PDB file of C-alpha atoms in Angstrom:
ATOM      1  CA  MET S 508     -17.825  37.585   5.003  1.00  0.00           C
ATOM      2  CA  ALA S 509     -18.213  33.801   5.518  1.00  0.00           C
ATOM      3  CA  GLU S 510     -14.741  33.646   5.320  1.00  0.00           C
ATOM      4  CA  ILE S 511     -13.994  36.128   8.185  1.00  0.00           C
ATOM      5  CA  PHE S 512     -16.632  33.867  10.418  1.00  0.00           C
ATOM      6  CA  LEU S 513     -14.317  30.468   9.934  1.00  0.00           C
ATOM      7  CA  PHE S 514     -11.125  32.647   9.897  1.00  0.00           C
ATOM      8  CA  ASN S 515     -12.540  33.860  13.568  1.00  0.00           C
ATOM      9  CA  ILE S 516     -13.517  30.579  14.797  1.00  0.00           C
ATOM     10  CA  PHE S 517     -10.117  28.922  14.024  1.00  0.00           C
ATOM     11  CA  GLU S 518      -8.466  32.127  15.455  1.00  0.00           C
ATOM     12  CA  GLY S 519     -10.407  32.067  18.790  1.00  0.00           C
ATOM     13  CA  VAL S 520     -10.086  27.918  19.110  1.00  0.00           C
ATOM     14  CA  LEU S 521      -6.452  28.320  18.470  1.00  0.00           C
ATOM     15  CA  SER S 522      -5.870  31.013  20.997  1.00  0.00           C
ATOM     16  CA  LYS S 523      -7.527  29.109  23.490  1.00  0.00           C
ATOM     17  CA  VAL S 524      -5.830  25.657  23.105  1.00  0.00           C
ATOM     18  CA  SER S 525      -2.392  27.420  23.183  1.00  0.00           C
ATOM     19  CA  SER S 526      -3.591  29.614  26.254  1.00  0.00           C
ATOM     20  CA  VAL S 527      -5.013  26.832  28.547  1.00  0.00           C
ATOM     21  CA  ALA S 528      -3.029  25.506  31.174  1.00  0.00           C
ATOM     22  CA  VAL S 529      -3.673  21.685  30.984  1.00  0.00           C
ATOM     23  CA  GLU S 530      -0.416  20.899  32.847  1.00  0.00           C
ATOM     24  CA  GLN S 531      -2.189  22.816  36.046  1.00  0.00           C
ATOM     25  CA  ILE S 532      -5.147  19.897  35.935  1.00  0.00           C
ATOM     26  CA  THR S 533      -2.865  16.879  34.724  1.00  0.00           C
ATOM     27  CA  PRO S 534       0.627  16.454  34.668  1.00  0.00           C
ATOM     28  CA  ALA S 535       0.143  13.771  32.271  1.00  0.00           C
ATOM     29  CA  ARG S 536       2.707  13.923  29.422  1.00  0.00           C
ATOM     30  CA  ASN S 537       0.427  11.917  26.842  1.00  0.00           C
ATOM     31  CA  ILE S 538      -2.606  14.527  27.369  1.00  0.00           C
ATOM     32  CA  LYS S 539       0.064  17.569  26.805  1.00  0.00           C
ATOM     33  CA  SER S 540       0.962  15.580  23.442  1.00  0.00           C
ATOM     34  CA  GLU S 541      -2.376  15.400  22.668  1.00  0.00           C
ATOM     35  CA  VAL S 542      -3.186  18.884  23.003  1.00  0.00           C
ATOM     36  CA  THR S 543      -0.056  19.663  20.721  1.00  0.00           C
ATOM     37  CA  LYS S 544      -1.239  17.545  17.946  1.00  0.00           C
ATOM     38  CA  LEU S 545      -4.746  19.161  18.006  1.00  0.00           C
ATOM     39  CA  GLN S 546      -2.804  22.389  17.959  1.00  0.00           C
ATOM     40  CA  ASN S 547      -1.032  21.386  14.699  1.00  0.00           C
ATOM     41  CA  THR S 548      -4.196  19.732  12.955  1.00  0.00           C
ATOM     42  CA  LEU S 549      -6.146  23.356  13.899  1.00  0.00           C
ATOM     43  CA  SER S 550      -3.354  25.178  12.480  1.00  0.00           C
ATOM     44  CA  THR S 551      -2.777  23.056   9.135  1.00  0.00           C
ATOM     45  CA  ILE S 552      -6.602  23.273   8.286  1.00  0.00           C
ATOM     46  CA  LYS S 553      -6.927  26.641   9.398  1.00  0.00           C
ATOM     47  CA  ALA S 554      -4.771  27.682   6.162  1.00  0.00           C
ATOM     48  CA  VAL S 555      -7.048  26.376   3.656  1.00  0.00           C
ATOM     49  CA  ILE S 556     -10.032  27.528   5.370  1.00  0.00           C
ATOM     50  CA  LEU S 557     -10.548  30.597   2.635  1.00  0.00           C
ATOM     51  CA  ASP S 558     -10.148  28.639  -0.470  1.00  0.00           C
ATOM     52  CA  ALA S 559     -12.630  26.006   0.966  1.00  0.00           C
ATOM     53  CA  ASP S 560     -15.280  28.810   1.562  1.00  0.00           C
ATOM     54  CA  GLU S 561     -14.655  30.054  -1.986  1.00  0.00           C
ATOM     55  CA  GLN S 562     -15.313  26.341  -3.251  1.00  0.00           C
ATOM     56  CA  GLN S 563     -18.409  25.319  -1.043  1.00  0.00           C
ATOM     57  CA  SER S 564     -20.839  27.446  -3.376  1.00  0.00           C
ATOM     58  CA  LYS S 565     -19.817  25.430  -6.303  1.00  0.00           C
ATOM     59  CA  ASN S 566     -19.466  21.543  -4.626  1.00  0.00           C
ATOM     60  CA  HIS S 567     -21.602  20.494  -2.210  1.00  0.00           C
ATOM     61  CA  GLU S 568     -19.500  17.913  -0.832  1.00  0.00           C
ATOM     62  CA  VAL S 569     -17.005  20.804   0.479  1.00  0.00           C
ATOM     63  CA  ARG S 570     -19.919  22.086   2.039  1.00  0.00           C
ATOM     64  CA  ASP S 571     -20.915  19.410   3.915  1.00  0.00           C
ATOM     65  CA  TRP S 572     -16.615  18.941   4.733  1.00  0.00           C
ATOM     66  CA  LEU S 573     -17.056  22.655   6.005  1.00  0.00           C
ATOM     67  CA  GLU S 574     -19.959  21.469   8.281  1.00  0.00           C
ATOM     68  CA  LYS S 575     -18.624  18.713   9.982  1.00  0.00           C
ATOM     69  CA  LEU S 576     -15.415  20.689  10.560  1.00  0.00           C
ATOM     70  CA  LYS S 577     -17.142  23.613  12.244  1.00  0.00           C
ATOM     71  CA  ILE S 578     -19.221  21.219  14.658  1.00  0.00           C
ATOM     72  CA  ALA S 579     -15.995  19.432  15.624  1.00  0.00           C
ATOM     73  CA  VAL S 580     -14.263  23.067  16.161  1.00  0.00           C
ATOM     74  CA  TYR S 581     -17.531  24.040  18.308  1.00  0.00           C
ATOM     75  CA  ASP S 582     -16.912  20.559  20.323  1.00  0.00           C
ATOM     76  CA  ILE S 583     -13.385  21.813  20.519  1.00  0.00           C
ATOM     77  CA  ASP S 584     -14.085  24.971  21.941  1.00  0.00           C
ATOM     78  CA  ASP S 585     -16.353  23.916  24.116  1.00  0.00           C
ATOM     79  CA  LEU S 586     -13.834  21.272  25.496  1.00  0.00           C
ATOM     80  CA  PHE S 587     -11.582  24.131  26.269  1.00  0.00           C
ATOM     81  CA  ASP S 588     -14.243  26.047  27.724  1.00  0.00           C
ATOM     82  CA  ASP S 589     -14.596  23.747  30.410  1.00  0.00           C
ATOM     83  CA  LEU S 590     -10.603  23.297  31.156  1.00  0.00           C
ATOM     84  CA  SER S 591     -10.340  26.891  31.452  1.00  0.00           C
ATOM     85  CA  THR S 592     -12.924  26.748  33.894  1.00  0.00           C
ATOM     86  CA  GLN S 593     -11.196  23.568  35.659  1.00  0.00           C
ATOM     87  CA  VAL S 594      -8.052  25.846  35.933  1.00  0.00           C
ATOM     88  CA  LEU S 595      -9.967  28.712  37.302  1.00  0.00           C
ATOM     89  CA  LEU S 596     -11.601  26.557  40.014  1.00  0.00           C
ATOM     90  CA  LYS S 597      -8.383  24.976  40.898  1.00  0.00           C
ATOM     91  CA  ASN S 598      -6.109  28.165  41.512  1.00  0.00           C
ATOM     92  CA  THR S 599      -9.501  29.580  43.632  1.00  0.00           C
ATOM     93  CA  GLN S 600      -8.978  26.566  45.614  1.00  0.00           C
ATOM     94  CA  ILE S 601      -5.234  27.302  46.078  1.00  0.00           C
ATOM     95  CA  CYS S 602      -5.445  31.086  46.818  1.00  0.00           C
ATOM     96  CA  SER S 603      -8.920  31.420  48.462  1.00  0.00           C
ATOM     97  CA  GLY S 604     -10.254  30.478  52.307  1.00  0.00           C
ATOM     98  CA  VAL S 605     -11.872  27.614  53.427  1.00  0.00           C
ATOM     99  CA  SER S 606     -15.380  28.609  52.159  1.00  0.00           C
ATOM    100  CA  ILE S 607     -14.426  28.531  48.737  1.00  0.00           C
ATOM    101  CA  LEU S 608     -12.326  25.519  49.455  1.00  0.00           C
ATOM    102  CA  GLU S 609     -15.257  23.617  51.142  1.00  0.00           C
ATOM    103  CA  LYS S 610     -17.253  24.360  47.413  1.00  0.00           C
ATOM    104  CA  VAL S 611     -14.851  23.069  44.932  1.00  0.00           C
ATOM    105  CA  ARG S 612     -13.104  19.971  47.104  1.00  0.00           C
ATOM    106  CA  THR S 613     -15.338  17.699  45.897  1.00  0.00           C
ATOM    107  CA  PHE S 614     -14.624  17.978  42.480  1.00  0.00           C
ATOM    108  CA  PHE S 615     -10.815  18.000  43.496  1.00  0.00           C
ATOM    109  CA  SER S 616     -10.798  15.665  45.946  1.00  0.00           C
ATOM    110  CA  SER S 617      -7.860  12.600  45.538  1.00  0.00           C
ATOM    111  CA  SER S 618     -10.797  10.497  44.915  1.00  0.00           C
ATOM    112  CA  ASN S 619     -11.793  12.744  41.488  1.00  0.00           C
ATOM    113  CA  LEU S 620      -8.427  13.423  40.315  1.00  0.00           C
ATOM    114  CA  VAL S 621      -7.559   9.942  38.723  1.00  0.00           C
ATOM    115  CA  ALA S 622     -10.906   9.700  36.973  1.00  0.00           C
ATOM    116  CA  ASN S 623     -11.060  13.731  36.250  1.00  0.00           C
ATOM    117  CA  ARG S 624      -7.370  13.254  34.332  1.00  0.00           C
ATOM    118  CA  PHE S 625      -9.122  10.110  32.577  1.00  0.00           C
ATOM    119  CA  LYS S 626     -12.116  11.763  31.164  1.00  0.00           C
ATOM    120  CA  ILE S 627      -9.926  14.912  30.050  1.00  0.00           C
ATOM    121  CA  GLY S 628      -7.522  12.713  28.386  1.00  0.00           C
ATOM    122  CA  HIS S 629     -10.245  10.797  26.635  1.00  0.00           C
ATOM    123  CA  ARG S 630     -12.100  13.611  25.522  1.00  0.00           C
ATOM    124  CA  ILE S 631      -8.745  15.585  23.993  1.00  0.00           C
ATOM    125  CA  GLU S 632      -7.960  12.037  22.236  1.00  0.00           C
ATOM    126  CA  CYS S 633     -11.156  11.837  20.547  1.00  0.00           C
ATOM    127  CA  LEU S 634     -11.552  14.965  19.526  1.00  0.00           C
ATOM    128  CA  ARG S 635      -8.105  15.101  17.887  1.00  0.00           C
ATOM    129  CA  LYS S 636      -8.960  11.412  16.028  1.00  0.00           C
ATOM    130  CA  ARG S 637     -11.727  13.469  14.512  1.00  0.00           C
ATOM    131  CA  LEU S 638     -10.295  16.226  13.644  1.00  0.00           C
ATOM    132  CA  ASP S 639      -7.507  14.405  12.193  1.00  0.00           C
ATOM    133  CA  GLU S 640      -9.851  12.337   9.921  1.00  0.00           C
ATOM    134  CA  ILE S 641     -11.892  15.422   8.591  1.00  0.00           C
ATOM    135  CA  GLY S 642      -8.321  16.971   8.120  1.00  0.00           C
ATOM    136  CA  ALA S 643      -7.352  14.116   6.252  1.00  0.00           C
ATOM    137  CA  ASP S 644     -10.432  14.416   3.859  1.00  0.00           C
ATOM    138  CA  ARG S 645      -9.230  17.985   2.725  1.00  0.00           C
ATOM    139  CA  SER S 646      -6.689  16.500   0.253  1.00  0.00           C
ATOM    140  CA  LYS S 647      -9.165  15.269  -2.270  1.00  0.00           C
ATOM    141  CA  PHE S 648     -10.242  18.654  -2.638  1.00  0.00           C
ATOM    142  CA  HIS S 649      -7.075  20.101  -3.449  1.00  0.00           C
ATOM    143  CA  PHE S 650      -7.311  23.414  -1.273  1.00  0.00           C
ATOM    144  CA  THR S 651      -4.992  25.972  -1.925  1.00  0.00           C
ATOM    145  CA  GLU S 652      -3.232  27.565   1.408  1.00  0.00           C
ATOM    146  CA  LYS S 653      -4.434  31.464   1.716  1.00  0.00           C
ATOM    147  CA  THR S 654      -3.592  33.263   5.078  1.00  0.00           C
ATOM    148  CA  GLN S 655      -4.145  37.020   3.528  1.00  0.00           C
ATOM    149  CA  LEU S 656      -7.751  37.508   4.733  1.00  0.00           C
ATOM    150  CA  ILE S 657      -7.103  38.275   8.458  1.00  0.00           C
ATOM    151  CA  SER S 658      -4.730  41.319   8.191  1.00  0.00           C
ATOM    152  CA  VAL S 659      -7.018  42.679   5.295  1.00  0.00           C
ATOM    153  CA  GLU S 660     -10.076  42.607   7.975  1.00  0.00           C
ATOM    154  CA  ASN S 661      -8.057  44.316  10.892  1.00  0.00           C
ATOM    155  CA  LYS S 662      -7.035  47.384   8.555  1.00  0.00           C
ATOM    156  CA  PHE S 663     -10.841  47.871   7.362  1.00  0.00           C
ATOM    157  CA  ARG S 664     -13.175  46.298   9.997  1.00  0.00           C
ATOM    158  CA  GLU S 665     -16.448  47.707  10.056  1.00  0.00           C
ATOM    159  CA  GLN S 666     -17.953  49.865  13.027  1.00  0.00           C
ATOM    160  CA  THR S 667     -20.816  48.531  15.156  1.00  0.00           C
ATOM    161  CA  HIS S 668     -23.944  50.234  15.483  1.00  0.00           C
ATOM    162  CA  SER S 669     -27.074  50.034  18.008  1.00  0.00           C
ATOM    163  CA  PHE S 670     -29.731  49.870  15.296  1.00  0.00           C
ATOM    164  CA  VAL S 671     -32.065  46.749  15.110  1.00  0.00           C
ATOM    165  CA  THR S 672     -35.087  46.074  13.459  1.00  0.00           C
ATOM    166  CA  ALA S 673     -36.346  43.507  16.036  1.00  0.00           C
ATOM    167  CA  SER S 674     -38.543  41.769  13.596  1.00  0.00           C
ATOM    168  CA  ASP S 675     -35.762  40.822  11.511  1.00  0.00           C
ATOM    169  CA  ILE S 676     -34.117  38.536  13.981  1.00  0.00           C
ATOM    170  CA  ILE S 677     -35.361  35.147  15.117  1.00  0.00           C
ATOM    171  CA  GLY S 678     -34.936  32.700  17.782  1.00  0.00           C
ATOM    172  CA  ARG S 679     -32.775  34.981  20.340  1.00  0.00           C
ATOM    173  CA  ASP S 680     -36.046  35.964  22.449  1.00  0.00           C
ATOM    174  CA  ASP S 681     -34.533  34.335  25.400  1.00  0.00           C
ATOM    175  CA  ASP S 682     -31.122  35.465  25.541  1.00  0.00           C
ATOM    176  CA  LYS S 683     -31.888  39.053  25.075  1.00  0.00           C
ATOM    177  CA  GLU S 684     -34.313  38.529  28.030  1.00  0.00           C
ATOM    178  CA  ASN S 685     -31.803  37.156  30.137  1.00  0.00           C
ATOM    179  CA  ILE S 686     -29.662  40.391  29.446  1.00  0.00           C
ATOM    180  CA  VAL S 687     -32.877  42.714  30.121  1.00  0.00           C
ATOM    181  CA  GLN S 688     -33.384  40.683  33.359  1.00  0.00           C
ATOM    182  CA  LEU S 689     -29.872  41.347  34.400  1.00  0.00           C
ATOM    183  CA  LEU S 690     -30.047  45.221  33.529  1.00  0.00           C
ATOM    184  CA  LEU S 691     -33.152  45.661  35.242  1.00  0.00           C
ATOM    185  CA  SER S 692     -31.752  43.692  38.571  1.00  0.00           C
ATOM    186  CA  PRO S 693     -32.184  45.931  41.544  1.00  0.00           C
ATOM    187  CA  ASN S 694     -28.545  44.431  42.494  1.00  0.00           C
ATOM    188  CA  TYR S 695     -27.391  46.924  40.022  1.00  0.00           C
ATOM    189  CA  GLU S 696     -28.825  50.136  41.396  1.00  0.00           C
ATOM    190  CA  ASP S 697     -25.971  51.741  43.713  1.00  0.00           C
ATOM    191  CA  HIS S 698     -22.712  50.569  42.022  1.00  0.00           C
ATOM    192  CA  VAL S 699     -21.297  50.409  38.451  1.00  0.00           C
ATOM    193  CA  SER S 700     -21.819  46.689  37.036  1.00  0.00           C
ATOM    194  CA  VAL S 701     -20.253  44.972  34.254  1.00  0.00           C
ATOM    195  CA  ILE S 702     -22.138  42.284  32.474  1.00  0.00           C
ATOM    196  CA  PRO S 703     -19.569  40.496  30.009  1.00  0.00           C
ATOM    197  CA  ILE S 704     -21.039  38.582  27.057  1.00  0.00           C
ATOM    198  CA  VAL S 705     -17.830  36.587  25.046  1.00  0.00           C
ATOM    199  CA  GLY S 706     -17.662  34.068  22.767  1.00  0.00           C
ATOM    200  CA  ILE S 707     -16.038  33.460  19.311  1.00  0.00           C
ATOM    201  CA  GLY S 708     -16.882  35.467  16.177  1.00  0.00           C
ATOM    202  CA  GLY S 709     -20.043  34.771  14.602  1.00  0.00           C
ATOM    203  CA  LEU S 710     -22.372  33.771  17.270  1.00  0.00           C
ATOM    204  CA  GLY S 711     -24.872  36.873  17.036  1.00  0.00           C
ATOM    205  CA  LYS S 712     -23.339  38.191  20.669  1.00  0.00           C
ATOM    206  CA  THR S 713     -23.798  41.926  18.976  1.00  0.00           C
ATOM    207  CA  THR S 714     -27.220  41.208  17.488  1.00  0.00           C
ATOM    208  CA  VAL S 715     -28.307  39.879  21.106  1.00  0.00           C
ATOM    209  CA  VAL S 716     -27.259  42.800  22.938  1.00  0.00           C
ATOM    210  CA  LYS S 717     -28.706  45.845  20.289  1.00  0.00           C
ATOM    211  CA  LEU S 718     -32.057  43.591  21.033  1.00  0.00           C
ATOM    212  CA  ALA S 719     -31.596  44.445  24.609  1.00  0.00           C
ATOM    213  CA  TYR S 720     -29.900  48.160  24.116  1.00  0.00           C
ATOM    214  CA  ASN S 721     -33.251  48.843  22.247  1.00  0.00           C
ATOM    215  CA  ASP S 722     -35.935  47.159  24.674  1.00  0.00           C
ATOM    216  CA  ASP S 723     -38.360  49.722  25.799  1.00  0.00           C
ATOM    217  CA  ARG S 724     -37.954  48.329  29.369  1.00  0.00           C
ATOM    218  CA  VAL S 725     -34.448  48.775  29.309  1.00  0.00           C
ATOM    219  CA  LYS S 726     -34.683  52.581  27.850  1.00  0.00           C
ATOM    220  CA  GLN S 727     -37.065  53.754  30.519  1.00  0.00           C
ATOM    221  CA  SER S 728     -34.948  52.530  32.887  1.00  0.00           C
ATOM    222  CA  PHE S 729     -31.590  54.376  32.185  1.00  0.00           C
ATOM    223  CA  ASP S 730     -31.020  58.118  31.961  1.00  0.00           C
ATOM    224  CA  LEU S 731     -28.352  57.605  29.342  1.00  0.00           C
ATOM    225  CA  GLY S 732     -27.789  55.148  26.594  1.00  0.00           C
ATOM    226  CA  MET S 733     -24.302  54.999  25.319  1.00  0.00           C
ATOM    227  CA  TRP S 734     -22.823  52.464  22.161  1.00  0.00           C
ATOM    228  CA  ILE S 735     -19.272  52.207  21.439  1.00  0.00           C
ATOM    229  CA  SER S 736     -17.558  50.228  18.643  1.00  0.00           C
ATOM    230  CA  VAL S 737     -13.970  49.388  20.272  1.00  0.00           C
ATOM    231  CA  SER S 738     -12.668  46.884  17.886  1.00  0.00           C
ATOM    232  CA  GLU S 739      -8.888  46.300  17.894  1.00  0.00           C
ATOM    233  CA  ASP S 740      -8.044  49.995  18.851  1.00  0.00           C
ATOM    234  CA  PHE S 741      -8.679  50.560  22.770  1.00  0.00           C
ATOM    235  CA  ARG S 742      -6.392  53.069  23.615  1.00  0.00           C
ATOM    236  CA  VAL S 743      -8.229  55.021  27.021  1.00  0.00           C
ATOM    237  CA  GLY S 744      -7.888  58.413  25.308  1.00  0.00           C
ATOM    238  CA  LYS S 745      -9.539  57.155  21.811  1.00  0.00           C
ATOM    239  CA  VAL S 746     -12.534  55.054  23.727  1.00  0.00           C
ATOM    240  CA  VAL S 747     -13.360  57.821  26.510  1.00  0.00           C
ATOM    241  CA  GLU S 748     -13.564  60.219  23.102  1.00  0.00           C
ATOM    242  CA  LYS S 749     -16.122  57.787  21.328  1.00  0.00           C
ATOM    243  CA  ILE S 750     -17.792  57.317  24.892  1.00  0.00           C
ATOM    244  CA  LEU S 751     -18.664  61.616  24.821  1.00  0.00           C
ATOM    245  CA  LYS S 752     -19.418  61.575  21.347  1.00  0.00           C
ATOM    246  CA  SER S 753     -21.854  58.908  21.922  1.00  0.00           C
ATOM    247  CA  ALA S 754     -23.381  60.903  25.001  1.00  0.00           C
ATOM    248  CA  THR S 755     -23.124  64.151  23.685  1.00  0.00           C
ATOM    249  CA  GLY S 756     -22.925  64.119  19.799  1.00  0.00           C
ATOM    250  CA  GLU S 757     -19.768  65.877  20.099  1.00  0.00           C
ATOM    251  CA  SER S 758     -16.443  65.153  18.512  1.00  0.00           C
ATOM    252  CA  LEU S 759     -13.859  66.006  21.309  1.00  0.00           C
ATOM    253  CA  GLY S 760     -11.054  64.553  19.874  1.00  0.00           C
ATOM    254  CA  HIS S 761      -9.182  68.071  20.455  1.00  0.00           C
ATOM    255  CA  LEU S 762      -9.137  67.759  24.235  1.00  0.00           C
ATOM    256  CA  ASP S 763      -6.309  66.037  25.970  1.00  0.00           C
ATOM    257  CA  MET S 764      -6.946  63.398  28.120  1.00  0.00           C
ATOM    258  CA  ASP S 765      -7.629  65.329  31.576  1.00  0.00           C
ATOM    259  CA  GLN S 766     -10.108  67.745  29.555  1.00  0.00           C
ATOM    260  CA  MET S 767     -11.813  64.829  28.266  1.00  0.00           C
ATOM    261  CA  GLN S 768     -12.186  63.300  31.735  1.00  0.00           C
ATOM    262  CA  LYS S 769     -13.831  66.094  33.215  1.00  0.00           C
ATOM    263  CA  ARG S 770     -16.313  66.583  30.637  1.00  0.00           C
ATOM    264  CA  LEU S 771     -17.252  62.871  30.572  1.00  0.00           C
ATOM    265  CA  GLY S 772     -17.796  63.375  34.604  1.00  0.00           C
ATOM    266  CA  ASP S 773     -20.116  66.111  34.046  1.00  0.00           C
ATOM    267  CA  VAL S 774     -22.235  64.248  31.464  1.00  0.00           C
ATOM    268  CA  LEU S 775     -22.184  61.163  33.438  1.00  0.00           C
ATOM    269  CA  ASN S 776     -23.091  62.856  36.888  1.00  0.00           C
ATOM    270  CA  ASP S 777     -25.909  61.924  38.765  1.00  0.00           C
ATOM    271  CA  LYS S 778     -27.155  59.498  35.958  1.00  0.00           C
ATOM    272  CA  LYS S 779     -27.565  56.480  35.777  1.00  0.00           C
ATOM    273  CA  TYR S 780     -26.676  55.205  32.526  1.00  0.00           C
ATOM    274  CA  LEU S 781     -26.287  52.023  30.066  1.00  0.00           C
ATOM    275  CA  LEU S 782     -22.471  52.163  27.947  1.00  0.00           C
ATOM    276  CA  VAL S 783     -22.390  48.724  25.592  1.00  0.00           C
ATOM    277  CA  LEU S 784     -18.599  48.629  24.380  1.00  0.00           C
ATOM    278  CA  ASP S 785     -19.237  46.621  21.066  1.00  0.00           C
ATOM    279  CA  ASP S 786     -16.824  44.650  19.151  1.00  0.00           C
ATOM    280  CA  VAL S 787     -13.818  44.212  21.888  1.00  0.00           C
ATOM    281  CA  TRP S 788     -10.863  42.391  20.688  1.00  0.00           C
ATOM    282  CA  ASN S 789      -7.362  42.093  19.832  1.00  0.00           C
ATOM    283  CA  ALA S 790      -4.888  39.537  18.564  1.00  0.00           C
ATOM    284  CA  ASP S 791      -1.991  40.401  20.922  1.00  0.00           C
ATOM    285  CA  ARG S 792      -3.172  38.780  24.014  1.00  0.00           C
ATOM    286  CA  ILE S 793      -0.433  40.788  26.212  1.00  0.00           C
ATOM    287  CA  LYS S 794      -2.653  43.819  25.531  1.00  0.00           C
TER     288      LYS S 794
END
């Protein structure tokens, strides 16, 4: 499973690097060029990740190389998270009223724009050079390019479940407690609320949610708990079918969409419910 973890890291970061509209923050051509170089290096290294993962158990130098690579990619992921936030704030400034404008005007004031552009360019360039150095070292290991794992994984992706042995999980108490407190917040009493938990694969998102979902305080606070493993197929009809099965224990796939919707309404009527939609992902960004 380690190969899948590494592949997911690269898939997620590559997608993020490709999607962030850096030109909305700065029109500087050199920054766009650095982003393109960074994207190319990521793609090149990704091609040898599978072979590197197979070799690391026999070669400690490969293991060290992979560790340096993971740290660098995490830093790149953090950077582009920051850039995504800046793009969002800038779009908010353009589209929203005076109150929002006041909150963000300092960040995007003319006095800060030049400094901000310089920092962005410097961070991207440093990370690109660092990744280039790590990527250059791959030649001494004579890795073979392998790109077949992801397609196989998509076909046979395992379903997640809500069971967890809390005593086996170490170091996630604070993360669990944060989610529990959100779930127990009185602000969520009178309407449907969504708590998104996002991140690249392998960070332990599902494990933390399991801990919160099975917390006694949460169980006592909700009339009904439902856990759905969505995976790549998130057609509405299929998701509703899974929700009904989780809530009732019955397989109702023979019903049409209208019948399932009515049945779901009956099941959830007058209930305070907790619905977990786990493993929601798709390689197609349009979907």
